[in-house]
PDB file of C-alpha atoms and ligand atoms in Angstrom:
ATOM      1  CA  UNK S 134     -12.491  71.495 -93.625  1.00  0.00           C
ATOM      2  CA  UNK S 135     -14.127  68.407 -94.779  1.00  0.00           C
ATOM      3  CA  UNK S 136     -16.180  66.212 -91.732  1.00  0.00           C
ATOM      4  CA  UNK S 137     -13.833  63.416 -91.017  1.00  0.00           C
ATOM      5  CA  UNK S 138     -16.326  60.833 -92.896  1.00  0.00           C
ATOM      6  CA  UNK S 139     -15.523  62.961 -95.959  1.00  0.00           C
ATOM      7  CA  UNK S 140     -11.850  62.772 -95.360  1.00  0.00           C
ATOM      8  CA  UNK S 141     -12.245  58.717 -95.207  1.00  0.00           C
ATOM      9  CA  UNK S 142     -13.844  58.438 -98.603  1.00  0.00           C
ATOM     10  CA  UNK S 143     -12.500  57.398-101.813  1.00  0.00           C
ATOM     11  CA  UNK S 144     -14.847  58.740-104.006  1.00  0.00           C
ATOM     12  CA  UNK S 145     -12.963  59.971-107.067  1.00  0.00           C
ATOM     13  CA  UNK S 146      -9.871  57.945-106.255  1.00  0.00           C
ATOM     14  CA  UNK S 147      -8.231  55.496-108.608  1.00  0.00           C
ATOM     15  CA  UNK S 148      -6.278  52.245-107.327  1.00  0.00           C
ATOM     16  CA  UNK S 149      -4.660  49.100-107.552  1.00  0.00           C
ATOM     17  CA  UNK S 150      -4.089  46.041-105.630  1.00  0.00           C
ATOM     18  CA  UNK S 151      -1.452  43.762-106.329  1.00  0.00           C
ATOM     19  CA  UNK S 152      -2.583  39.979-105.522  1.00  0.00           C
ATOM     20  CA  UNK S 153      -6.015  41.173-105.544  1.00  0.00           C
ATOM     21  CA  UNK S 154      -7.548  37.967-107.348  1.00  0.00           C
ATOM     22  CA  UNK S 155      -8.549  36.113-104.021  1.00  0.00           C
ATOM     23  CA  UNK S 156      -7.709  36.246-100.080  1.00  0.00           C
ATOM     24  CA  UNK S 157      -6.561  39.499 -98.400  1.00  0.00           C
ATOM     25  CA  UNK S 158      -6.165  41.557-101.837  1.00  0.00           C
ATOM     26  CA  UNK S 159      -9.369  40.622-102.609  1.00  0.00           C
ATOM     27  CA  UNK S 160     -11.108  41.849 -99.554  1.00  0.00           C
ATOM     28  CA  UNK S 161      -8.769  44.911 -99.664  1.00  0.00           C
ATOM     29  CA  UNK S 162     -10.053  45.713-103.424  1.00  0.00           C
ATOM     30  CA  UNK S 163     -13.642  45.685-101.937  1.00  0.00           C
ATOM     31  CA  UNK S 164     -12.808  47.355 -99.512  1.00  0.00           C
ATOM     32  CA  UNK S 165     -11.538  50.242-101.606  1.00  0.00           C
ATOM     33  CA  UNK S 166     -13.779  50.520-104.167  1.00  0.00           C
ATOM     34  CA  UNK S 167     -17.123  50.342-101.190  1.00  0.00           C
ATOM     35  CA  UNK S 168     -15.306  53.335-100.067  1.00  0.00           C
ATOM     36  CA  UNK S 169     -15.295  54.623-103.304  1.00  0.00           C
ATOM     37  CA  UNK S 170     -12.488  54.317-105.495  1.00  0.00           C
ATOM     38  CA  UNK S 171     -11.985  52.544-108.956  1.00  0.00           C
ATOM     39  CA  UNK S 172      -9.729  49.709-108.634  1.00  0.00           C
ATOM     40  CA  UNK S 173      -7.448  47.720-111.009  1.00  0.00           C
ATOM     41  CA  UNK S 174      -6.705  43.766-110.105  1.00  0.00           C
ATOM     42  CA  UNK S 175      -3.259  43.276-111.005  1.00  0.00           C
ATOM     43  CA  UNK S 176      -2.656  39.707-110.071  1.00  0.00           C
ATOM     44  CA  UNK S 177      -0.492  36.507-112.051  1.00  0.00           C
ATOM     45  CA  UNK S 178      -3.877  34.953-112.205  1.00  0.00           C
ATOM     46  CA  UNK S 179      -6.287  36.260-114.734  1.00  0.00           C
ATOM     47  CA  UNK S 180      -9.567  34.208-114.391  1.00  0.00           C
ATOM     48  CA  UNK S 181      -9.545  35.236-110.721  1.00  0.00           C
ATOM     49  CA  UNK S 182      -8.349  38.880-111.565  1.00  0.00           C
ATOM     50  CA  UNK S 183     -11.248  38.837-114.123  1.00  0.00           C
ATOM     51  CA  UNK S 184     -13.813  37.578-111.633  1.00  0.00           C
ATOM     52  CA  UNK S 185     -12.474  40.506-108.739  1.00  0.00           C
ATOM     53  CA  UNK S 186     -12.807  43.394-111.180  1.00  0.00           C
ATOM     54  CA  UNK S 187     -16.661  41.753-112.023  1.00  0.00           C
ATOM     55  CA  UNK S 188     -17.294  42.043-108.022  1.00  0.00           C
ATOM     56  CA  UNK S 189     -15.959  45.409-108.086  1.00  0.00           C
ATOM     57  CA  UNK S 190     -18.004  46.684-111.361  1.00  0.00           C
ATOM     58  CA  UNK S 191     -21.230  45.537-109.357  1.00  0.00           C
ATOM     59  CA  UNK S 192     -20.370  47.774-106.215  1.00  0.00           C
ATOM     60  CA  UNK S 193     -21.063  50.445-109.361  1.00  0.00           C
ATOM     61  CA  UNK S 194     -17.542  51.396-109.359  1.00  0.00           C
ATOM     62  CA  UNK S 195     -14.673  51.052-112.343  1.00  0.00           C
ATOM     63  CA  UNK S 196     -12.550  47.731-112.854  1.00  0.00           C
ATOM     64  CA  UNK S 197      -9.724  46.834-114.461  1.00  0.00           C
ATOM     65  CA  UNK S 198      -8.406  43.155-114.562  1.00  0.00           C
ATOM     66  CA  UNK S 199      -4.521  43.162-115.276  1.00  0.00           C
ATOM     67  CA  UNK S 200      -2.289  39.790-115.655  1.00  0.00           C
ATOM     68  CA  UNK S 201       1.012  40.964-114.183  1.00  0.00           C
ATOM     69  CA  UNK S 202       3.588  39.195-112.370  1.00  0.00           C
ATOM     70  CA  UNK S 203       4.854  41.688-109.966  1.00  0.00           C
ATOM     71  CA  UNK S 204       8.618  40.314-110.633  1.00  0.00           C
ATOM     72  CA  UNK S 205       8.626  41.337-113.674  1.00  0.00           C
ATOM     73  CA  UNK S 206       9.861  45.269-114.514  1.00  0.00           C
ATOM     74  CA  UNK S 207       7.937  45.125-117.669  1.00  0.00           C
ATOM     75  CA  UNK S 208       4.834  43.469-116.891  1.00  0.00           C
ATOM     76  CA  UNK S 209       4.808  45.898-113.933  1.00  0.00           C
ATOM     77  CA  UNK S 210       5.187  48.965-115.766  1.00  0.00           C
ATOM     78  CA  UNK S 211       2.837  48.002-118.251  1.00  0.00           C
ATOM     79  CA  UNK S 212       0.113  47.508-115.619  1.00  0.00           C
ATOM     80  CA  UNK S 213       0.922  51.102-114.110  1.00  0.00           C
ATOM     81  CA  UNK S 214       0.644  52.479-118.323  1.00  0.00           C
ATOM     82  CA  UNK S 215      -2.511  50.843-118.573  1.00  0.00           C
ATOM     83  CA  UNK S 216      -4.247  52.220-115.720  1.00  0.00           C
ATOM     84  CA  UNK S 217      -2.776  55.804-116.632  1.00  0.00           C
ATOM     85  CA  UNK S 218      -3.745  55.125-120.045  1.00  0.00           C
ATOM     86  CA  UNK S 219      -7.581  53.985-118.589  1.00  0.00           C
ATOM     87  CA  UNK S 220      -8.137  56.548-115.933  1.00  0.00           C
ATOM     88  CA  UNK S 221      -5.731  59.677-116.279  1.00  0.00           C
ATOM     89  CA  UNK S 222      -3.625  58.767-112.715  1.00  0.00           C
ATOM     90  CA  UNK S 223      -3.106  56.277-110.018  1.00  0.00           C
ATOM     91  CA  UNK S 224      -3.563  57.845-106.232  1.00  0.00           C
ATOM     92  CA  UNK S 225      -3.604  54.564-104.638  1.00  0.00           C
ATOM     93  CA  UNK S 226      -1.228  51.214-104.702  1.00  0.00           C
ATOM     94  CA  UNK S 227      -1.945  48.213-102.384  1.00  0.00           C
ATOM     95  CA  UNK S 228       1.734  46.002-103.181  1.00  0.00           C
ATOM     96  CA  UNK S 229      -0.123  42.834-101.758  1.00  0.00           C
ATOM     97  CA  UNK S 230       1.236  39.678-103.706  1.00  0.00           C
ATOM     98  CA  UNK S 231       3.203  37.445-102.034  1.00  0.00           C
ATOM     99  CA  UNK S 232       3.907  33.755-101.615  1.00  0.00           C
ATOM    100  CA  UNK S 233       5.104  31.549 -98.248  1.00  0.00           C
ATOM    101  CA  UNK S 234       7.138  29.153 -98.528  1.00  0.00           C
ATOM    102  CA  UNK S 235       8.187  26.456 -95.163  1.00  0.00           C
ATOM    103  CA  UNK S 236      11.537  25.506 -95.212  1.00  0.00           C
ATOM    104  CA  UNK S 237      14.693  24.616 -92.571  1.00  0.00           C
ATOM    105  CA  UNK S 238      17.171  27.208 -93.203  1.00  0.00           C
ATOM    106  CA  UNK S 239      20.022  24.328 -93.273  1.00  0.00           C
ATOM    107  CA  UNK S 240      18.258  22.713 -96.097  1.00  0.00           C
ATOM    108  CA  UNK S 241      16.557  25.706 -97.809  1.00  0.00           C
ATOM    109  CA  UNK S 242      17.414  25.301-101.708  1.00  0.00           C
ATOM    110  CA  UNK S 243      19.035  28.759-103.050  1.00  0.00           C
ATOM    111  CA  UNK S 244      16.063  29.069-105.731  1.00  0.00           C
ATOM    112  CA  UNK S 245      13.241  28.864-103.424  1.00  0.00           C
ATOM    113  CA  UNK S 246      14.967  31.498-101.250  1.00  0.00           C
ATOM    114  CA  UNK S 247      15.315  33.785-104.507  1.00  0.00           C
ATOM    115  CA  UNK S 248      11.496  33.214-105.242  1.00  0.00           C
ATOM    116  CA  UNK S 249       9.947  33.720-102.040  1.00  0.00           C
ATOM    117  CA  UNK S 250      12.361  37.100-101.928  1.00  0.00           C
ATOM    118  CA  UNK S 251      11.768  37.844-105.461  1.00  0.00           C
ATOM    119  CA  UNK S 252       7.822  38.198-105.221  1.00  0.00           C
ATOM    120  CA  UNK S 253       7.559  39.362-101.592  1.00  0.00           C
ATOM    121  CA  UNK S 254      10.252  42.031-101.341  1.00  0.00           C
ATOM    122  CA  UNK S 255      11.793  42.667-105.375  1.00  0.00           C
ATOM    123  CA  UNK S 256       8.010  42.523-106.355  1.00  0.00           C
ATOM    124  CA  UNK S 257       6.508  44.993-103.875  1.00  0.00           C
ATOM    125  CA  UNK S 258       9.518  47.384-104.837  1.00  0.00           C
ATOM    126  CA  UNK S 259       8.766  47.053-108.785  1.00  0.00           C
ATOM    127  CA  UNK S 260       5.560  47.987-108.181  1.00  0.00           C
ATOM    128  CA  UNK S 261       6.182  50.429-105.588  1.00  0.00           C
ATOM    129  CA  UNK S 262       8.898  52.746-107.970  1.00  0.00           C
ATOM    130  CA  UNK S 263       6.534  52.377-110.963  1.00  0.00           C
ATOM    131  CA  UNK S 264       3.644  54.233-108.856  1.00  0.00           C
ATOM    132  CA  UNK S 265       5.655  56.450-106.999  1.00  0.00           C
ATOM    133  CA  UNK S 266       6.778  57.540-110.386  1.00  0.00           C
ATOM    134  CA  UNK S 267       3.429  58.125-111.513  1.00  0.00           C
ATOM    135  CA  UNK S 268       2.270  59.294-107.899  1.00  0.00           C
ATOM    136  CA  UNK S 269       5.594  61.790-107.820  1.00  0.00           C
ATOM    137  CA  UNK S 270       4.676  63.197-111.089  1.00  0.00           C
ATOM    138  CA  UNK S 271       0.600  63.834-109.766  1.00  0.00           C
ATOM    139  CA  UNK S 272       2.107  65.602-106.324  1.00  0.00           C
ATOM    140  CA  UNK S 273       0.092  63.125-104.269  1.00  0.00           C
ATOM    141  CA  UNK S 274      -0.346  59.398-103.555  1.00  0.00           C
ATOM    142  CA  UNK S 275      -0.646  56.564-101.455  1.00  0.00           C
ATOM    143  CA  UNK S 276       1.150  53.425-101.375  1.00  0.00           C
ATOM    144  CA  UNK S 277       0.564  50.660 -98.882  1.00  0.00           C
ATOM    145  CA  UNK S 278       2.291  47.523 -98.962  1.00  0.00           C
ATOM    146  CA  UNK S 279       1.196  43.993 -97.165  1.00  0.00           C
ATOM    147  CA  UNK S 280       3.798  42.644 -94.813  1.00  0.00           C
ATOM    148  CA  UNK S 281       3.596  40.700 -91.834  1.00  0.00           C
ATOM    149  CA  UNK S 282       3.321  39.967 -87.937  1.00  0.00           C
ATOM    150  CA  UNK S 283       6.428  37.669 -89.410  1.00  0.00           C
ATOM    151  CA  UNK S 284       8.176  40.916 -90.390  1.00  0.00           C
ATOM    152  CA  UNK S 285       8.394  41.351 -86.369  1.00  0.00           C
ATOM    153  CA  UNK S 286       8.231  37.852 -84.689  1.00  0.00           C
ATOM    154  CA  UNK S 287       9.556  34.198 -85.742  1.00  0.00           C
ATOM    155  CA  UNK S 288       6.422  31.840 -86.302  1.00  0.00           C
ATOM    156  CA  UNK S 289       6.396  28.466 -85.117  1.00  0.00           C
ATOM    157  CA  UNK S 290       6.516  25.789 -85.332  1.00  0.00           C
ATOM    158  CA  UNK S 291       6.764  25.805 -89.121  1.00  0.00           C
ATOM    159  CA  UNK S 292      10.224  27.347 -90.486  1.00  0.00           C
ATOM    160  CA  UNK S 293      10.504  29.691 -92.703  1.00  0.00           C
ATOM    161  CA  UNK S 294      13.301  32.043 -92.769  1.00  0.00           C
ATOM    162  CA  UNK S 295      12.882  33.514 -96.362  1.00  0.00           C
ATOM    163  CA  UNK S 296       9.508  34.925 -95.440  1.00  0.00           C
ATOM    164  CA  UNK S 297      10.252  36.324 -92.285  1.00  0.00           C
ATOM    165  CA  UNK S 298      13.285  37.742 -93.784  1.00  0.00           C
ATOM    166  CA  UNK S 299      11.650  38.884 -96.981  1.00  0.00           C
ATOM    167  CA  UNK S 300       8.554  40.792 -94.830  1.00  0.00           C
ATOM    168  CA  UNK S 301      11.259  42.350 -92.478  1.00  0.00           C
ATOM    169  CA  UNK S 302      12.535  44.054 -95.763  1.00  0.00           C
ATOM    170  CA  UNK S 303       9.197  45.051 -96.859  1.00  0.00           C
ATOM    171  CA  UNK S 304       8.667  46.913 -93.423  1.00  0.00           C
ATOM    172  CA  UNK S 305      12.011  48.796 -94.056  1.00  0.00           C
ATOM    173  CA  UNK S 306      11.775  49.304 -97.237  1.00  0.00           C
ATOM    174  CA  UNK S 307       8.286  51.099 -96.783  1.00  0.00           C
ATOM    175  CA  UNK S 308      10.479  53.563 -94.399  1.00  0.00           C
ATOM    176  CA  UNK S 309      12.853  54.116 -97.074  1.00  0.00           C
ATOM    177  CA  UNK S 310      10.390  54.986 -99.558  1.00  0.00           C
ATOM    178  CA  UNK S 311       8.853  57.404 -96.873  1.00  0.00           C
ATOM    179  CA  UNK S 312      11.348  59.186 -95.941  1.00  0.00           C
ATOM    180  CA  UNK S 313      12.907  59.769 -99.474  1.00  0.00           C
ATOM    181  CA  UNK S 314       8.989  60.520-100.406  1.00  0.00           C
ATOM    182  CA  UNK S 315       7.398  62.213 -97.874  1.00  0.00           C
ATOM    183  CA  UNK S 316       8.263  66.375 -98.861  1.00  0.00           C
ATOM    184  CA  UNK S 317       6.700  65.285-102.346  1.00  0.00           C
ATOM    185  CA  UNK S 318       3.209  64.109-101.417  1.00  0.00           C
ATOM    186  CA  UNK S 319       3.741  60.336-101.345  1.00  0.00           C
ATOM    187  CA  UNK S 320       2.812  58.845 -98.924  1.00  0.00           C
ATOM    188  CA  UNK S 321       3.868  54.332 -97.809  1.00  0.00           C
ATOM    189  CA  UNK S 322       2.914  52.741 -94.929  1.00  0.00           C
ATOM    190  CA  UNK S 323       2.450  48.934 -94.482  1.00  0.00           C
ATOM    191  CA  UNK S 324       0.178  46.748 -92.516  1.00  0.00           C
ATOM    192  CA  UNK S 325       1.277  43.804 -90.914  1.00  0.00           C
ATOM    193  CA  UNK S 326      -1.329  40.823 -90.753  1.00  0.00           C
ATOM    194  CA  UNK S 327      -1.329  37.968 -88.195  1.00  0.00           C
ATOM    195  CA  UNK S 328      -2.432  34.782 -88.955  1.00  0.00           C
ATOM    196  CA  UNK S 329      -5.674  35.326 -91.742  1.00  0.00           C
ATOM    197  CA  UNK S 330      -8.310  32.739 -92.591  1.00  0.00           C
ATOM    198  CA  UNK S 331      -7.448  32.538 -96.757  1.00  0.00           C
ATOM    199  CA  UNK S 332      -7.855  29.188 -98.424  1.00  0.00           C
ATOM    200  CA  UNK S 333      -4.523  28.332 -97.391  1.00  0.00           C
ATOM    201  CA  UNK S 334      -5.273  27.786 -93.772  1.00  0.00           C
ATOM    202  CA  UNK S 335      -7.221  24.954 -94.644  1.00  0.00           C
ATOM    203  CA  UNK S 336      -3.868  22.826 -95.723  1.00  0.00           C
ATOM    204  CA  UNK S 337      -2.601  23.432 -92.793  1.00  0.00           C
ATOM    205  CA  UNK S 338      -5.475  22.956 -90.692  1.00  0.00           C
ATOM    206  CA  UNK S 339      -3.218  21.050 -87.592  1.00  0.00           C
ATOM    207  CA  UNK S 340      -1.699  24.179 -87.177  1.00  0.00           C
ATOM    208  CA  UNK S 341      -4.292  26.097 -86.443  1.00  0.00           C
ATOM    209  CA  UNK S 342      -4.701  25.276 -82.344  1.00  0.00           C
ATOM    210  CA  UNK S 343      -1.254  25.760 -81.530  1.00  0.00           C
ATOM    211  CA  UNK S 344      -1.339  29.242 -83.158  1.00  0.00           C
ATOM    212  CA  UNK S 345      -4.681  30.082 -81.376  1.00  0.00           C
ATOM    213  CA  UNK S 346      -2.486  29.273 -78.123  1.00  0.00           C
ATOM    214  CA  UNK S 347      -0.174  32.371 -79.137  1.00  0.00           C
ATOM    215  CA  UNK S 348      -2.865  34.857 -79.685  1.00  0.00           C
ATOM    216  CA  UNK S 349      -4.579  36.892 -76.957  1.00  0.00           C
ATOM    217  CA  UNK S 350      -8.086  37.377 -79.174  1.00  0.00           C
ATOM    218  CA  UNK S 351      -8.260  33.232 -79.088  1.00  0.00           C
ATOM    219  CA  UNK S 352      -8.696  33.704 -82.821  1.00  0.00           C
ATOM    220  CA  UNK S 353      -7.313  34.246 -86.503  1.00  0.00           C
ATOM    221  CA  UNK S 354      -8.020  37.040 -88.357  1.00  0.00           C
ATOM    222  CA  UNK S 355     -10.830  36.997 -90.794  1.00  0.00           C
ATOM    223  CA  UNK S 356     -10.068  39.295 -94.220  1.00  0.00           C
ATOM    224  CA  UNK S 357     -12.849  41.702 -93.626  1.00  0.00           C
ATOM    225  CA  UNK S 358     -10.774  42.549 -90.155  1.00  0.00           C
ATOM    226  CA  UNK S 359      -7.943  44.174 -92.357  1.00  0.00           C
ATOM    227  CA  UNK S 360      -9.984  46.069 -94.484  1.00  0.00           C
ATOM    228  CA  UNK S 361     -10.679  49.025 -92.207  1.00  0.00           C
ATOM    229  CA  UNK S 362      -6.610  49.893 -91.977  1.00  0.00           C
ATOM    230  CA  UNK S 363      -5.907  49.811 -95.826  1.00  0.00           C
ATOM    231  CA  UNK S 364      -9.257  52.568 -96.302  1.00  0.00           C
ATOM    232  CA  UNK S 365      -7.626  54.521 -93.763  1.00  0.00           C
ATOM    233  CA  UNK S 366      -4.167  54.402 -95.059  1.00  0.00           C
ATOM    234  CA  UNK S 367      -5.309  55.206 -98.746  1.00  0.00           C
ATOM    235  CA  UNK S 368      -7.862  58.287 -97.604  1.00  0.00           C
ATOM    236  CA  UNK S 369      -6.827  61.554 -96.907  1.00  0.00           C
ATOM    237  CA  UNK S 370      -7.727  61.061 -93.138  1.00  0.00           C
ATOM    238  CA  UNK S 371      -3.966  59.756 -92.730  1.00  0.00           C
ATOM    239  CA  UNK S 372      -2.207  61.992 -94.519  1.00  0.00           C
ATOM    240  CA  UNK S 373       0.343  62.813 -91.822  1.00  0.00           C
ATOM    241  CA  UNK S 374       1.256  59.520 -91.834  1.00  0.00           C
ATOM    242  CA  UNK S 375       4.215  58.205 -93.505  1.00  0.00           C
ATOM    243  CA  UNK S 376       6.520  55.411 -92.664  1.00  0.00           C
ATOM    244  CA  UNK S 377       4.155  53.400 -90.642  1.00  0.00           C
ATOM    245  CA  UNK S 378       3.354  49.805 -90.239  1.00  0.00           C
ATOM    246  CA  UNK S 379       0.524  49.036 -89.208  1.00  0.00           C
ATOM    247  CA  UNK S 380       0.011  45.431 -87.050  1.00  0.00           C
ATOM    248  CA  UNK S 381      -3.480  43.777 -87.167  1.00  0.00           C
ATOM    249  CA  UNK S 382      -2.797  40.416 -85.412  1.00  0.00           C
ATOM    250  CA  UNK S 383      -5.625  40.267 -82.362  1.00  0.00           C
ATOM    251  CA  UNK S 384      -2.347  40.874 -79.963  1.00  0.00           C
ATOM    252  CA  UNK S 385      -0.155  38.300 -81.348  1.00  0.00           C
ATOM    253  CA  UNK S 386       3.053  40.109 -81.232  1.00  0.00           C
ATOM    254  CA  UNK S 387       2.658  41.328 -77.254  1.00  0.00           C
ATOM    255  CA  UNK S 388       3.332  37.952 -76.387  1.00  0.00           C
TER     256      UNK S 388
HETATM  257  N1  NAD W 411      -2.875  34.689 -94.915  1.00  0.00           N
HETATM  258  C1  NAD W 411      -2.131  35.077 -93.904  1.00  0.00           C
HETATM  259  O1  NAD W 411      -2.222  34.524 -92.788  1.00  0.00           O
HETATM  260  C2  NAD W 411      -1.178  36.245 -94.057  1.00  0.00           C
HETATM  261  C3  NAD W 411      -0.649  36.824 -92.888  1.00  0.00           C
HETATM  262  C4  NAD W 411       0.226  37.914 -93.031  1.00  0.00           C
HETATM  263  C5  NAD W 411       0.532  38.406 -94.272  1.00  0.00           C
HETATM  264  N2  NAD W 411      -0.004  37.818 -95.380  1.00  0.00           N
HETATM  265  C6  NAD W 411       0.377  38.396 -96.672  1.00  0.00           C
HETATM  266  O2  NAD W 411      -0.789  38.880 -97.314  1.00  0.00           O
HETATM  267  C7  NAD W 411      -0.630  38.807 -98.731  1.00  0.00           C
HETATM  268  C8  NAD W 411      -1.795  38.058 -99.335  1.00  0.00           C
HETATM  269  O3  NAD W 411      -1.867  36.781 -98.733  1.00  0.00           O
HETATM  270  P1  NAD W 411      -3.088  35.760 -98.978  1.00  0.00           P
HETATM  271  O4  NAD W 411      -3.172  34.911 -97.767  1.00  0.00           O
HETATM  272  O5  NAD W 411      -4.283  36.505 -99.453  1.00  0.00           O
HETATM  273  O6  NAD W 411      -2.447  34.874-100.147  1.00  0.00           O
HETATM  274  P2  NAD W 411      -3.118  34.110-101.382  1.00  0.00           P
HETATM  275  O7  NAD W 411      -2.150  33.054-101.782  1.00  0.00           O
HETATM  276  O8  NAD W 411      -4.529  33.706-101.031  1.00  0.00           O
HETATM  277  O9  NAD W 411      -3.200  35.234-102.524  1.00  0.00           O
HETATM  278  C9  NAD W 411      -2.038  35.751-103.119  1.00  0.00           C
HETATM  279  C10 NAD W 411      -2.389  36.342-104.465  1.00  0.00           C
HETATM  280  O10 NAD W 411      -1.184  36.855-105.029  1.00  0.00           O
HETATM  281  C11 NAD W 411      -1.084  36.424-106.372  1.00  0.00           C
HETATM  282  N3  NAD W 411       0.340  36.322-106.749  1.00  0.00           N
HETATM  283  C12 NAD W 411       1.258  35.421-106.304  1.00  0.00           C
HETATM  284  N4  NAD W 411       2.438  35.627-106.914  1.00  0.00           N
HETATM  285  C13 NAD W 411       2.261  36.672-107.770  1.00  0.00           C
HETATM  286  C14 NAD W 411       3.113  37.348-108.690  1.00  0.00           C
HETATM  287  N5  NAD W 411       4.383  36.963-108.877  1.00  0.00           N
HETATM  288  N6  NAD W 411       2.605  38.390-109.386  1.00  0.00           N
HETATM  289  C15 NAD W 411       1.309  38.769-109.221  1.00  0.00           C
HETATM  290  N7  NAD W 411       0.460  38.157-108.376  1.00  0.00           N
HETATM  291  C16 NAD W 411       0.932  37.120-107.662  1.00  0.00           C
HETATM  292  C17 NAD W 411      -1.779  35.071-106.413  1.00  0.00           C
HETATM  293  O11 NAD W 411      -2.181  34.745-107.734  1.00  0.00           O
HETATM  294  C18 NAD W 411      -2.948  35.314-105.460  1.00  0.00           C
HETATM  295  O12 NAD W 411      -4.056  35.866-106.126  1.00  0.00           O
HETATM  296  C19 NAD W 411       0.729  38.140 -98.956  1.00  0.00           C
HETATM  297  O13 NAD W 411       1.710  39.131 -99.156  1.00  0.00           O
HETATM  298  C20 NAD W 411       0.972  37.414 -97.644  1.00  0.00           C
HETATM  299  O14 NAD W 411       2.350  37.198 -97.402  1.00  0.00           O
HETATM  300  C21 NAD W 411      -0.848  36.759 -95.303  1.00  0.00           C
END
């Protein structure tokens, strides 16, 4: 049997991350292809999808920068063509976009519900079907999905029932997938990330203290502190797990 370095690396390994054009996809793309894999940015915005597949073509590994919006069917399954089209198959597919969105639930207007639900949960099931399809088909494949700490707890102070709601679905629907999955090679876990330092956190920067309060570390996560779960979920070191979410949040949730 391979040395259990060997079963962490990702050498040979083709993948995509959804949302990968800055903040946590972006650190999980580097993450993937420094462990060796190829990856494809498949994010709404193509000048930073453009600029992520550049970082990953100087780690000496294979790019591809896709515009998609992950609500789209189409757009989706054109992004999961052109990769099979590029590289001959897809063994790994991060489902990271997603949007917040603060809102009392007595006041919440109906559309922003549908679009915080419609990218977080419809989007990371698009994706999701369209590889499993492909990763069905291969016998073998690995599909990990960005949730939430919110999946589990209710943040405060700032409401925001659509995202809670929609990450709680992600988290469920990853065991669904699993378990319909799992005799067929296909494997879809989650991870779960506390509060991250992205640019976002800096309009919101009042915040920040009183959240420090609820986490036993004393501090947020950085990007590169998520990185280490997603290579492990996408090698073949965890491939007797299915079904799993996996929470990185410096002990927020114990509390
Ligand atoms: N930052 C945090 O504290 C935190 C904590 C837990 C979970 N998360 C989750 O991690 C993921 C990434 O968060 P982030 O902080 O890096 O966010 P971000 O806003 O910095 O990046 C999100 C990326 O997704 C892309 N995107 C948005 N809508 C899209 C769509 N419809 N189709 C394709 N791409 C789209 C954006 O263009 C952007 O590149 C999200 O799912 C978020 O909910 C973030």
């Amino acid at each position: 049997m391979a040395t259990i370095l060997e079963r962490f690396s990702l050498a040979g390994r083709t993948a995509l991350v959804t949302g990968g054009g800055q903040g946590i996809g972006q650190a999980l793309a580097h993450a993937l292809a420094e462990a060796g894999a190829d990856v494809a940015i498949v994010d709404l915005n193509e000048e930073t999808a453009c600029a992520v597949a550049g970082e990953i073509e100087a780690l000496g590994r294979r790019a591809l920068a896709l515009r998609t919006d992950v609500t789209v069917r189409r757009e989706v399954e054109d992004a999961i063509a052109r990769i099979l089209s590029a590289w001959g198959r897809l063994d790994i597919g991060v489902n990271n976009a997603g949007i917040g969105g603060w809102a009392d639930a007595e006041t919440m207007p109906e559309e922003d519900w549908d679009r915080v639900v419609a990218v977080n949960l419809r989007g990371v099931f698009l994706c999701a079907q369209a590889e499993g399809r492909a990763m069905l088909e291969q016998g073998y494949g690995k599909i990990i999905n960005t949730a939430s700490m919110s999946a589990h707890i209710v943040n405060r102070p700032q409401n925001q029932v659509a995202y809670n709601a929609s990450k709680a679905g992600v988290v469920h629907l990853t065991r669904s997938m699993a378990a319909e999955w799992a005799a067929r090679g296909v494997r879809v876990n989650s991870i779960s990330p506390g509060y991250t330092r992205t640019a976002l956190v800096g309009q919101v920067a009042h915040l920040v203290p009183g959240w420090l309060k609820d986490i036993p570390m004393g501090r947020m996560a950085e990007v590169t502190d998520l990185q280490g779960a997603v290579v492990y979920l996408a090698s073949e070191a965890s491939d007797y797990v299915t079904g799993h979410d996996l929470v990185i949040d410096g002990g927020f949730t114990l509390w």
